[in-house]
């Protein structure tokens, strides 16, 4: 199977500086997406989703749009509590709690979705916490705060 991005390229995309617009939070409600251009010209998108009835069922995603396409490659996905356990197919490991999905070269090579691999986390326990983790991990720069003289 073809590999879209190597592990090194994935790490470079994640570490690429991404500046959030002034109104980023109001644009990014719980069922929305926010397109961004990275410092190196890559087109990124933050996508959020939250179940209105079961608030612990959510995803916060950082993706990059593949060049010359509109296809999103998911670099990271911060998930809430699953209704059923997540299964890391290569490692034969089940995850029951909050977890972060990582794009990997090895999962692409054998034909799985790029972000099939995940690790359990205690870094967040709700949607807002997952969004903050994505902002920290994805090398996002918050807009400069206005100061009054």
mmCIF file with all atom_site columns, C-alpha atoms in Angstrom, residues 1-108:
data_model
loop_
_atom_site.group_PDB
_atom_site.id
_atom_site.type_symbol
_atom_site.label_atom_id
_atom_site.label_alt_id
_atom_site.label_comp_id
_atom_site.label_asym_id
_atom_site.label_entity_id
_atom_site.label_seq_id
_atom_site.pdbx_PDB_ins_code
_atom_site.Cartn_x
_atom_site.Cartn_y
_atom_site.Cartn_z
_atom_site.occupancy
_atom_site.B_iso_or_equiv
_atom_site.pdbx_formal_charge
_atom_site.auth_seq_id
_atom_site.auth_comp_id
_atom_site.auth_asym_id
_atom_site.auth_atom_id
_atom_site.pdbx_PDB_model_num
ATOM 1   C CA . UNK A 1 1   ? 0.000   0.000  0.000  1.00 0.00 ? 1   UNK A CA 1
ATOM 2   C CA . UNK A 1 2   ? 1.199   3.509  -0.726 1.00 0.00 ? 2   UNK A CA 1
ATOM 3   C CA . UNK A 1 3   ? 2.236   5.759  2.112  1.00 0.00 ? 3   UNK A CA 1
ATOM 4   C CA . UNK A 1 4   ? 0.924   9.307  1.893  1.00 0.00 ? 4   UNK A CA 1
ATOM 5   C CA . UNK A 1 5   ? 3.287   10.724 4.503  1.00 0.00 ? 5   UNK A CA 1
ATOM 6   C CA . UNK A 1 6   ? 6.265   9.174  6.309  1.00 0.00 ? 6   UNK A CA 1
ATOM 7   C CA . UNK A 1 7   ? 6.613   9.483  10.074 1.00 0.00 ? 7   UNK A CA 1
ATOM 8   C CA . UNK A 1 8   ? 9.227   12.220 9.519  1.00 0.00 ? 8   UNK A CA 1
ATOM 9   C CA . UNK A 1 9   ? 6.892   14.185 7.233  1.00 0.00 ? 9   UNK A CA 1
ATOM 10  C CA . UNK A 1 10  ? 4.044   13.796 9.733  1.00 0.00 ? 10  UNK A CA 1
ATOM 11  C CA . UNK A 1 11  ? 6.264   15.198 12.502 1.00 0.00 ? 11  UNK A CA 1
ATOM 12  C CA . UNK A 1 12  ? 7.249   18.134 10.256 1.00 0.00 ? 12  UNK A CA 1
ATOM 13  C CA . UNK A 1 13  ? 3.588   18.912 9.489  1.00 0.00 ? 13  UNK A CA 1
ATOM 14  C CA . UNK A 1 14  ? 2.642   18.826 13.158 1.00 0.00 ? 14  UNK A CA 1
ATOM 15  C CA . UNK A 1 15  ? 5.563   21.074 14.119 1.00 0.00 ? 15  UNK A CA 1
ATOM 16  C CA . UNK A 1 16  ? 4.847   23.577 11.323 1.00 0.00 ? 16  UNK A CA 1
ATOM 17  C CA . UNK A 1 17  ? 3.820   26.870 12.930 1.00 0.00 ? 17  UNK A CA 1
ATOM 18  C CA . UNK A 1 18  ? 0.126   27.631 12.545 1.00 0.00 ? 18  UNK A CA 1
ATOM 19  C CA . UNK A 1 19  ? -1.248  31.049 13.508 1.00 0.00 ? 19  UNK A CA 1
ATOM 20  C CA . UNK A 1 20  ? -4.840  31.127 14.718 1.00 0.00 ? 20  UNK A CA 1
ATOM 21  C CA . UNK A 1 21  ? -7.002  34.042 13.562 1.00 0.00 ? 21  UNK A CA 1
ATOM 22  C CA . UNK A 1 22  ? -8.365  36.522 16.125 1.00 0.00 ? 22  UNK A CA 1
ATOM 23  C CA . UNK A 1 23  ? -11.842 34.990 16.024 1.00 0.00 ? 23  UNK A CA 1
ATOM 24  C CA . UNK A 1 24  ? -10.719 31.354 15.889 1.00 0.00 ? 24  UNK A CA 1
ATOM 25  C CA . UNK A 1 25  ? -12.731 30.209 18.900 1.00 0.00 ? 25  UNK A CA 1
ATOM 26  C CA . UNK A 1 26  ? -16.014 31.724 17.739 1.00 0.00 ? 26  UNK A CA 1
ATOM 27  C CA . UNK A 1 27  ? -15.501 30.122 14.313 1.00 0.00 ? 27  UNK A CA 1
ATOM 28  C CA . UNK A 1 28  ? -14.857 26.744 15.856 1.00 0.00 ? 28  UNK A CA 1
ATOM 29  C CA . UNK A 1 29  ? -17.999 25.658 17.631 1.00 0.00 ? 29  UNK A CA 1
ATOM 30  C CA . UNK A 1 30  ? -18.611 22.050 18.538 1.00 0.00 ? 30  UNK A CA 1
ATOM 31  C CA . UNK A 1 31  ? -19.703 20.965 15.057 1.00 0.00 ? 31  UNK A CA 1
ATOM 32  C CA . UNK A 1 32  ? -17.450 22.942 12.775 1.00 0.00 ? 32  UNK A CA 1
ATOM 33  C CA . UNK A 1 33  ? -14.129 23.186 11.017 1.00 0.00 ? 33  UNK A CA 1
ATOM 34  C CA . UNK A 1 34  ? -11.510 25.895 10.757 1.00 0.00 ? 34  UNK A CA 1
ATOM 35  C CA . UNK A 1 35  ? -9.181  26.085 7.737  1.00 0.00 ? 35  UNK A CA 1
ATOM 36  C CA . UNK A 1 36  ? -5.678  27.488 8.305  1.00 0.00 ? 36  UNK A CA 1
ATOM 37  C CA . UNK A 1 37  ? -2.518  28.023 6.272  1.00 0.00 ? 37  UNK A CA 1
ATOM 38  C CA . UNK A 1 38  ? 0.700   26.968 7.980  1.00 0.00 ? 38  UNK A CA 1
ATOM 39  C CA . UNK A 1 39  ? 3.972   28.863 7.940  1.00 0.00 ? 39  UNK A CA 1
ATOM 40  C CA . UNK A 1 40  ? 5.261   26.660 5.087  1.00 0.00 ? 40  UNK A CA 1
ATOM 41  C CA . UNK A 1 41  ? 2.093   27.050 3.026  1.00 0.00 ? 41  UNK A CA 1
ATOM 42  C CA . UNK A 1 42  ? 0.412   23.763 3.951  1.00 0.00 ? 42  UNK A CA 1
ATOM 43  C CA . UNK A 1 43  ? -3.375  23.860 4.247  1.00 0.00 ? 43  UNK A CA 1
ATOM 44  C CA . UNK A 1 44  ? -4.529  22.606 7.648  1.00 0.00 ? 44  UNK A CA 1
ATOM 45  C CA . UNK A 1 45  ? -7.964  22.130 9.127  1.00 0.00 ? 45  UNK A CA 1
ATOM 46  C CA . UNK A 1 46  ? -9.188  21.764 12.701 1.00 0.00 ? 46  UNK A CA 1
ATOM 47  C CA . UNK A 1 47  ? -12.410 19.769 12.813 1.00 0.00 ? 47  UNK A CA 1
ATOM 48  C CA . UNK A 1 48  ? -14.553 19.371 15.914 1.00 0.00 ? 48  UNK A CA 1
ATOM 49  C CA . UNK A 1 49  ? -17.542 17.232 16.695 1.00 0.00 ? 49  UNK A CA 1
ATOM 50  C CA . UNK A 1 50  ? -19.432 16.616 19.931 1.00 0.00 ? 50  UNK A CA 1
ATOM 51  C CA . UNK A 1 51  ? -22.545 14.573 20.610 1.00 0.00 ? 51  UNK A CA 1
ATOM 52  C CA . UNK A 1 52  ? -25.108 16.931 22.136 1.00 0.00 ? 52  UNK A CA 1
ATOM 53  C CA . UNK A 1 53  ? -26.661 14.174 24.254 1.00 0.00 ? 53  UNK A CA 1
ATOM 54  C CA . UNK A 1 54  ? -23.476 12.353 25.359 1.00 0.00 ? 54  UNK A CA 1
ATOM 55  C CA . UNK A 1 55  ? -20.942 15.134 25.943 1.00 0.00 ? 55  UNK A CA 1
ATOM 56  C CA . UNK A 1 56  ? -18.064 12.698 26.504 1.00 0.00 ? 56  UNK A CA 1
ATOM 57  C CA . UNK A 1 57  ? -18.503 11.507 22.892 1.00 0.00 ? 57  UNK A CA 1
ATOM 58  C CA . UNK A 1 58  ? -16.359 13.958 20.876 1.00 0.00 ? 58  UNK A CA 1
ATOM 59  C CA . UNK A 1 59  ? -13.478 14.302 18.428 1.00 0.00 ? 59  UNK A CA 1
ATOM 60  C CA . UNK A 1 60  ? -11.053 17.157 17.908 1.00 0.00 ? 60  UNK A CA 1
ATOM 61  C CA . UNK A 1 61  ? -9.017  16.624 14.743 1.00 0.00 ? 61  UNK A CA 1
ATOM 62  C CA . UNK A 1 62  ? -5.969  18.216 13.168 1.00 0.00 ? 62  UNK A CA 1
ATOM 63  C CA . UNK A 1 63  ? -5.682  17.414 9.483  1.00 0.00 ? 63  UNK A CA 1
ATOM 64  C CA . UNK A 1 64  ? -3.685  18.578 6.508  1.00 0.00 ? 64  UNK A CA 1
ATOM 65  C CA . UNK A 1 65  ? -5.186  18.851 3.036  1.00 0.00 ? 65  UNK A CA 1
ATOM 66  C CA . UNK A 1 66  ? -3.115  16.783 0.610  1.00 0.00 ? 66  UNK A CA 1
ATOM 67  C CA . UNK A 1 67  ? -1.539  18.994 -2.078 1.00 0.00 ? 67  UNK A CA 1
ATOM 68  C CA . UNK A 1 68  ? -3.549  19.414 -5.295 1.00 0.00 ? 68  UNK A CA 1
ATOM 69  C CA . UNK A 1 69  ? -6.593  17.714 -3.691 1.00 0.00 ? 69  UNK A CA 1
ATOM 70  C CA . UNK A 1 70  ? -9.355  18.380 -1.201 1.00 0.00 ? 70  UNK A CA 1
ATOM 71  C CA . UNK A 1 71  ? -8.552  15.158 0.677  1.00 0.00 ? 71  UNK A CA 1
ATOM 72  C CA . UNK A 1 72  ? -7.895  15.555 4.404  1.00 0.00 ? 72  UNK A CA 1
ATOM 73  C CA . UNK A 1 73  ? -5.109  13.517 5.996  1.00 0.00 ? 73  UNK A CA 1
ATOM 74  C CA . UNK A 1 74  ? -5.745  13.254 9.759  1.00 0.00 ? 74  UNK A CA 1
ATOM 75  C CA . UNK A 1 75  ? -2.536  13.963 11.669 1.00 0.00 ? 75  UNK A CA 1
ATOM 76  C CA . UNK A 1 76  ? -4.015  13.794 15.177 1.00 0.00 ? 76  UNK A CA 1
ATOM 77  C CA . UNK A 1 77  ? -7.431  12.996 16.586 1.00 0.00 ? 77  UNK A CA 1
ATOM 78  C CA . UNK A 1 78  ? -8.317  13.627 20.242 1.00 0.00 ? 78  UNK A CA 1
ATOM 79  C CA . UNK A 1 79  ? -11.266 11.414 21.152 1.00 0.00 ? 79  UNK A CA 1
ATOM 80  C CA . UNK A 1 80  ? -13.574 11.295 24.119 1.00 0.00 ? 80  UNK A CA 1
ATOM 81  C CA . UNK A 1 81  ? -14.841 8.179  25.867 1.00 0.00 ? 81  UNK A CA 1
ATOM 82  C CA . UNK A 1 82  ? -15.679 5.518  23.308 1.00 0.00 ? 82  UNK A CA 1
ATOM 83  C CA . UNK A 1 83  ? -18.958 3.619  23.358 1.00 0.00 ? 83  UNK A CA 1
ATOM 84  C CA . UNK A 1 84  ? -16.880 0.539  22.609 1.00 0.00 ? 84  UNK A CA 1
ATOM 85  C CA . UNK A 1 85  ? -13.116 0.131  23.062 1.00 0.00 ? 85  UNK A CA 1
ATOM 86  C CA . UNK A 1 86  ? -10.692 1.330  20.410 1.00 0.00 ? 86  UNK A CA 1
ATOM 87  C CA . UNK A 1 87  ? -8.549  -1.482 19.013 1.00 0.00 ? 87  UNK A CA 1
ATOM 88  C CA . UNK A 1 88  ? -4.939  -0.968 17.934 1.00 0.00 ? 88  UNK A CA 1
ATOM 89  C CA . UNK A 1 89  ? -4.848  -3.696 15.303 1.00 0.00 ? 89  UNK A CA 1
ATOM 90  C CA . UNK A 1 90  ? -1.082  -4.165 14.973 1.00 0.00 ? 90  UNK A CA 1
ATOM 91  C CA . UNK A 1 91  ? -0.405  -4.108 18.724 1.00 0.00 ? 91  UNK A CA 1
ATOM 92  C CA . UNK A 1 92  ? -3.583  -6.061 19.543 1.00 0.00 ? 92  UNK A CA 1
ATOM 93  C CA . UNK A 1 93  ? -4.348  -3.585 22.312 1.00 0.00 ? 93  UNK A CA 1
ATOM 94  C CA . UNK A 1 94  ? -7.740  -2.277 23.448 1.00 0.00 ? 94  UNK A CA 1
ATOM 95  C CA . UNK A 1 95  ? -8.241  1.250  24.776 1.00 0.00 ? 95  UNK A CA 1
ATOM 96  C CA . UNK A 1 96  ? -11.261 2.086  26.916 1.00 0.00 ? 96  UNK A CA 1
ATOM 97  C CA . UNK A 1 97  ? -10.758 5.705  27.948 1.00 0.00 ? 97  UNK A CA 1
ATOM 98  C CA . UNK A 1 98  ? -9.954  9.089  26.444 1.00 0.00 ? 98  UNK A CA 1
ATOM 99  C CA . UNK A 1 99  ? -7.371  8.625  23.732 1.00 0.00 ? 99  UNK A CA 1
ATOM 100 C CA . UNK A 1 100 ? -5.296  10.354 21.070 1.00 0.00 ? 100 UNK A CA 1
ATOM 101 C CA . UNK A 1 101 ? -4.979  8.963  17.547 1.00 0.00 ? 101 UNK A CA 1
ATOM 102 C CA . UNK A 1 102 ? -1.683  9.454  15.722 1.00 0.00 ? 102 UNK A CA 1
ATOM 103 C CA . UNK A 1 103 ? -1.030  9.271  11.991 1.00 0.00 ? 103 UNK A CA 1
ATOM 104 C CA . UNK A 1 104 ? 1.655   6.639  11.419 1.00 0.00 ? 104 UNK A CA 1
ATOM 105 C CA . UNK A 1 105 ? 3.564   5.326  8.449  1.00 0.00 ? 105 UNK A CA 1
ATOM 106 C CA . UNK A 1 106 ? 3.250   1.700  9.615  1.00 0.00 ? 106 UNK A CA 1
ATOM 107 C CA . UNK A 1 107 ? -0.557  1.713  9.645  1.00 0.00 ? 107 UNK A CA 1
ATOM 108 C CA . UNK A 1 108 ? -0.675  3.320  6.196  1.00 0.00 ? 108 UNK A CA 1
#
